[in-house]
Amino acid sequence: MKIWLLDSGSLVIDQAHITWNIGCGNPVRFPVYSVLIQHEEGLFLFDSGYDLEHVKAVLPFELPEQTPEQTIPAQLALCGFQPSDVDTLVMSHLHFDHVGGNKLVPGARVLVHAREIAQARNCEPFEHFGYSDHGWDHPDARLVPISGDQEIAKGLHLYETPGHTLGHYSLLVAPEGAKAMLFPFDVTYTQDAWDRGLQPGFHIDPVAGVRAIRRVKALAEQHDAQVFFTHDMDAWGSYRHAPDFYEV
Ligand SMILES: [Zn+2]
Protein backbone atom coordinates (compact mmCIF):
# COMPACT_ATOMS: atom_id res chain seq x y z
CA MET A 1 0.00 0.00 0.00
CA LYS A 2 0.96 3.63 -0.52
CA ILE A 3 0.84 6.25 2.20
CA TRP A 4 0.88 10.00 1.62
CA LEU A 5 1.04 12.77 4.22
CA LEU A 6 -1.22 15.64 3.10
CA ASP A 7 -0.12 19.11 4.21
CA SER A 8 -2.89 21.32 5.70
CA GLY A 9 -0.73 24.27 6.67
CA SER A 10 0.08 25.35 10.22
CA LEU A 11 -1.21 27.00 13.40
CA VAL A 12 0.31 28.59 16.53
CA ILE A 13 -0.30 27.67 20.17
CA ASP A 14 1.63 28.18 23.37
CA GLN A 15 4.22 25.54 24.30
CA ALA A 16 2.27 25.00 27.53
CA HIS A 17 -0.54 23.45 25.44
CA ILE A 18 1.90 21.11 23.69
CA THR A 19 3.54 19.93 26.92
CA TRP A 20 0.84 20.46 29.53
CA ASN A 21 1.70 23.31 31.92
CA ILE A 22 5.36 23.35 30.84
CA GLY A 23 6.82 26.15 28.74
CA CYS A 24 4.30 28.98 29.24
CA GLY A 25 4.78 32.12 27.20
CA ASN A 26 6.48 30.47 24.25
CA PRO A 27 4.35 30.49 21.07
CA VAL A 28 5.08 27.58 18.72
CA ARG A 29 4.05 27.14 15.09
CA PHE A 30 3.06 23.56 14.38
CA PRO A 31 1.99 21.59 11.29
CA VAL A 32 -1.41 20.05 10.60
CA TYR A 33 -1.61 17.11 8.22
CA SER A 34 -3.73 14.15 7.15
CA VAL A 35 -2.80 10.60 6.16
CA LEU A 36 -3.97 9.13 2.85
CA ILE A 37 -3.66 5.36 2.34
CA GLN A 38 -4.25 3.56 -0.93
CA HIS A 39 -5.13 0.02 0.15
CA GLU A 40 -6.45 -2.94 -1.83
CA GLU A 41 -9.70 -2.54 0.14
CA GLY A 42 -10.12 1.12 -0.81
CA LEU A 43 -8.80 4.65 -0.45
CA PHE A 44 -8.68 5.75 3.21
CA LEU A 45 -8.17 9.30 4.50
CA PHE A 46 -7.32 9.71 8.18
CA ASP A 47 -8.39 13.20 9.35
CA SER A 48 -8.84 16.15 7.03
CA GLY A 49 -6.96 19.17 8.40
CA TYR A 50 -8.53 22.51 9.29
CA ASP A 51 -10.90 24.88 7.52
CA LEU A 52 -9.06 28.18 7.07
CA GLU A 53 -12.23 30.30 7.11
CA HIS A 54 -13.40 28.63 10.33
CA VAL A 55 -10.11 29.26 12.09
CA LYS A 56 -9.95 32.87 10.87
CA ALA A 57 -13.47 33.43 12.22
CA VAL A 58 -13.36 31.48 15.49
CA LEU A 59 -9.71 30.96 16.47
CA PRO A 60 -7.77 33.78 14.72
CA PHE A 61 -5.35 33.82 17.68
CA GLU A 62 -3.91 30.53 16.35
CA LEU A 63 -2.56 32.55 13.37
CA PRO A 64 -3.48 30.09 10.59
CA GLU A 65 -1.25 29.82 7.54
CA GLN A 66 -2.74 27.71 4.76
CA THR A 67 -2.27 28.23 1.02
CA PRO A 68 -4.81 27.06 -1.60
CA GLU A 69 -2.37 24.20 -2.32
CA GLN A 70 -2.73 23.05 1.30
CA THR A 71 -6.44 22.18 1.09
CA ILE A 72 -7.68 18.59 0.92
CA PRO A 73 -8.82 18.72 -2.76
CA ALA A 74 -5.48 20.23 -3.83
CA GLN A 75 -3.46 17.73 -1.79
CA LEU A 76 -5.51 14.80 -3.15
CA ALA A 77 -4.90 16.11 -6.68
CA LEU A 78 -1.15 16.10 -6.02
CA CYS A 79 -1.50 12.33 -5.41
CA GLY A 80 -3.64 11.77 -8.51
CA PHE A 81 -7.02 11.58 -6.76
CA GLN A 82 -10.27 13.53 -6.52
CA PRO A 83 -12.36 13.88 -3.35
CA SER A 84 -14.90 11.42 -4.80
CA ASP A 85 -12.18 8.74 -4.92
CA VAL A 86 -12.00 8.60 -1.11
CA ASP A 87 -14.02 5.60 0.10
CA THR A 88 -13.51 6.01 3.83
CA LEU A 89 -12.69 8.91 6.11
CA VAL A 90 -11.40 7.85 9.52
CA MET A 91 -11.39 10.38 12.35
CA SER A 92 -8.73 10.18 15.04
CA HIS A 93 -11.06 12.59 16.87
CA LEU A 94 -13.30 15.53 16.00
CA HIS A 95 -11.23 18.57 16.96
CA PHE A 96 -11.42 21.40 14.42
CA ASP A 97 -7.90 20.82 13.09
CA HIS A 98 -8.76 17.22 12.15
CA VAL A 99 -12.20 17.63 10.54
CA GLY A 100 -11.96 20.81 8.46
CA GLY A 101 -11.89 19.04 5.10
CA ASN A 102 -14.67 16.51 5.80
CA LYS A 103 -17.30 18.52 3.98
CA LEU A 104 -15.02 18.57 0.91
CA VAL A 105 -15.10 14.74 0.78
CA PRO A 106 -18.90 14.33 0.91
CA GLY A 107 -19.26 10.84 -0.56
CA ALA A 108 -17.07 8.93 1.87
CA ARG A 109 -18.30 6.91 4.82
CA VAL A 110 -16.88 8.37 8.03
CA LEU A 111 -15.59 6.03 10.73
CA VAL A 112 -15.53 7.77 14.10
CA HIS A 113 -15.75 6.61 17.68
CA ALA A 114 -19.34 6.66 18.97
CA ARG A 115 -18.30 8.45 22.17
CA GLU A 116 -16.51 11.10 20.13
CA ILE A 117 -19.65 11.94 18.15
CA ALA A 118 -21.72 12.32 21.31
CA GLN A 119 -19.07 14.43 23.03
CA ALA A 120 -18.44 16.71 20.06
CA ARG A 121 -22.18 17.40 19.80
CA ASN A 122 -22.48 18.18 23.51
CA CYS A 123 -19.02 19.03 24.77
CA GLU A 124 -17.81 20.42 28.07
CA PRO A 125 -17.36 24.21 28.21
CA PHE A 126 -13.54 23.86 28.26
CA GLU A 127 -13.69 21.87 25.00
CA HIS A 128 -15.57 24.62 23.17
CA PHE A 129 -12.76 25.72 20.85
CA GLY A 130 -11.56 22.19 20.17
CA TYR A 131 -14.97 21.08 18.95
CA SER A 132 -15.92 24.43 17.38
CA ASP A 133 -16.05 23.22 13.75
CA HIS A 134 -19.19 21.13 13.17
CA GLY A 135 -18.72 20.99 9.40
CA TRP A 136 -18.37 17.18 9.74
CA ASP A 137 -21.94 16.91 11.11
CA HIS A 138 -24.05 17.64 8.03
CA PRO A 139 -27.24 15.77 6.99
CA ASP A 140 -25.52 13.88 4.16
CA ALA A 141 -22.52 12.80 6.26
CA ARG A 142 -22.31 9.00 6.24
CA LEU A 143 -21.23 8.69 9.87
CA VAL A 144 -20.40 5.15 10.98
CA PRO A 145 -20.04 5.09 14.79
CA ILE A 146 -17.49 2.52 15.94
CA SER A 147 -15.96 1.51 19.25
CA GLY A 148 -13.25 -0.78 20.56
CA ASP A 149 -9.98 -1.61 18.85
CA GLN A 150 -10.57 -2.34 15.17
CA GLU A 151 -8.74 -3.70 12.14
CA ILE A 152 -10.61 -1.62 9.55
CA ALA A 153 -8.73 -3.17 6.60
CA LYS A 154 -5.95 -5.71 6.46
CA GLY A 155 -3.01 -4.22 8.35
CA LEU A 156 -4.81 -0.98 9.32
CA HIS A 157 -5.43 -1.07 13.06
CA LEU A 158 -7.25 1.51 15.18
CA TYR A 159 -6.50 1.53 18.90
CA GLU A 160 -8.62 3.33 21.47
CA THR A 161 -6.45 5.98 23.12
CA PRO A 162 -8.79 8.29 25.07
CA GLY A 163 -7.59 11.14 27.27
CA HIS A 164 -7.03 13.98 24.80
CA THR A 165 -10.68 13.35 23.87
CA LEU A 166 -13.19 10.70 24.90
CA GLY A 167 -13.21 8.83 21.61
CA HIS A 168 -9.64 9.28 20.38
CA TYR A 169 -8.13 6.66 18.08
CA SER A 170 -4.50 6.01 17.14
CA LEU A 171 -3.55 4.28 13.89
CA LEU A 172 -1.04 1.47 13.42
CA VAL A 173 -0.18 0.55 9.85
CA ALA A 174 1.29 -2.94 10.16
CA PRO A 175 1.32 -4.91 6.93
CA GLU A 176 2.92 -8.35 7.10
CA GLY A 177 6.60 -8.33 6.36
CA ALA A 178 6.99 -4.53 6.27
CA LYS A 179 8.08 -1.97 8.84
CA ALA A 180 5.13 -0.69 10.83
CA MET A 181 4.10 2.97 11.01
CA LEU A 182 2.39 4.39 14.07
CA PHE A 183 0.28 7.55 14.08
CA PRO A 184 -0.59 8.39 17.71
CA PHE A 185 -2.31 11.56 16.49
CA ASP A 186 -2.98 13.82 19.51
CA VAL A 187 -1.92 11.40 22.29
CA THR A 188 1.32 13.38 22.27
CA TYR A 189 1.96 16.24 19.83
CA THR A 190 5.73 16.06 19.41
CA GLN A 191 8.79 13.84 19.67
CA ASP A 192 9.87 15.83 22.73
CA ALA A 193 6.48 15.30 24.42
CA TRP A 194 6.65 11.59 23.57
CA ASP A 195 10.14 11.28 25.03
CA ARG A 196 9.09 13.07 28.23
CA GLY A 197 5.71 11.33 28.50
CA LEU A 198 3.79 14.62 28.33
CA GLN A 199 0.27 14.97 27.01
CA PRO A 200 -1.13 18.14 25.49
CA GLY A 201 -2.82 20.74 27.67
CA PHE A 202 -6.09 20.06 25.84
CA HIS A 203 -7.63 16.92 27.31
CA ILE A 204 -10.76 15.61 28.97
CA ASP A 205 -9.14 12.94 31.15
CA PRO A 206 -5.45 13.37 31.94
CA VAL A 207 -5.21 10.03 33.76
CA ALA A 208 -6.54 8.23 30.68
CA GLY A 209 -4.12 10.37 28.67
CA VAL A 210 -1.14 9.04 30.62
CA ARG A 211 -2.35 5.48 29.99
CA ALA A 212 -2.79 6.26 26.30
CA ILE A 213 0.83 7.42 26.09
CA ARG A 214 1.91 4.12 27.66
CA ARG A 215 -0.29 2.23 25.23
CA VAL A 216 1.10 3.84 22.06
CA LYS A 217 4.67 3.49 23.34
CA ALA A 218 4.06 -0.21 23.94
CA LEU A 219 2.62 -0.56 20.43
CA ALA A 220 5.63 1.20 18.92
CA GLU A 221 7.99 -1.14 20.75
CA GLN A 222 5.99 -4.30 20.07
CA HIS A 223 5.83 -3.57 16.32
CA ASP A 224 9.19 -1.79 16.02
CA ALA A 225 7.20 1.00 14.39
CA GLN A 226 8.30 4.33 13.03
CA VAL A 227 6.30 6.95 14.93
CA PHE A 228 4.85 9.93 13.06
CA PHE A 229 4.21 12.93 15.30
CA THR A 230 1.13 14.97 14.47
CA HIS A 231 2.05 18.51 15.50
CA ASP A 232 5.88 18.66 15.47
CA MET A 233 7.42 21.08 12.96
CA ASP A 234 10.92 19.59 13.20
CA ALA A 235 9.65 16.03 12.73
CA TRP A 236 7.35 17.16 9.91
CA GLY A 237 10.35 18.56 8.08
CA SER A 238 11.94 15.10 8.11
CA TYR A 239 8.89 13.28 6.67
CA ARG A 240 7.98 12.68 3.01
CA HIS A 241 5.21 15.04 1.93
CA ALA A 242 2.68 14.45 -0.85
CA PRO A 243 3.18 13.84 -3.72
CA ASP A 244 6.14 11.88 -2.32
CA PHE A 245 4.93 8.79 -0.47
CA TYR A 246 5.79 5.79 1.68
CA GLU A 247 5.21 2.29 0.33
CA VAL A 248 4.79 -0.73 2.60
ZN1 LIG B 1 -6.94 17.35 19.17
Short mmCIF file of C-alpha atoms in Angstrom, two decimals, residues 10-11 50-65 96-97 132-133:
data_model
loop_
_atom_site.label_atom_id
_atom_site.label_comp_id
_atom_site.label_asym_id
_atom_site.label_seq_id
_atom_site.Cartn_x
_atom_site.Cartn_y
_atom_site.Cartn_z
CA SER A 10 0.08 25.35 10.22
CA LEU A 11 -1.21 27.00 13.40
CA TYR A 50 -8.53 22.51 9.29
CA ASP A 51 -10.90 24.88 7.52
CA LEU A 52 -9.06 28.18 7.07
CA GLU A 53 -12.23 30.30 7.11
CA HIS A 54 -13.40 28.63 10.33
CA VAL A 55 -10.11 29.26 12.09
CA LYS A 56 -9.95 32.87 10.87
CA ALA A 57 -13.47 33.43 12.22
CA VAL A 58 -13.36 31.48 15.49
CA LEU A 59 -9.71 30.96 16.47
CA PRO A 60 -7.77 33.78 14.72
CA PHE A 61 -5.35 33.82 17.68
CA GLU A 62 -3.91 30.53 16.35
CA LEU A 63 -2.56 32.55 13.37
CA PRO A 64 -3.48 30.09 10.59
CA GLU A 65 -1.25 29.82 7.54
CA PHE A 96 -11.42 21.40 14.42
CA ASP A 97 -7.90 20.82 13.09
CA SER A 132 -15.92 24.43 17.38
CA ASP A 133 -16.05 23.22 13.75
#
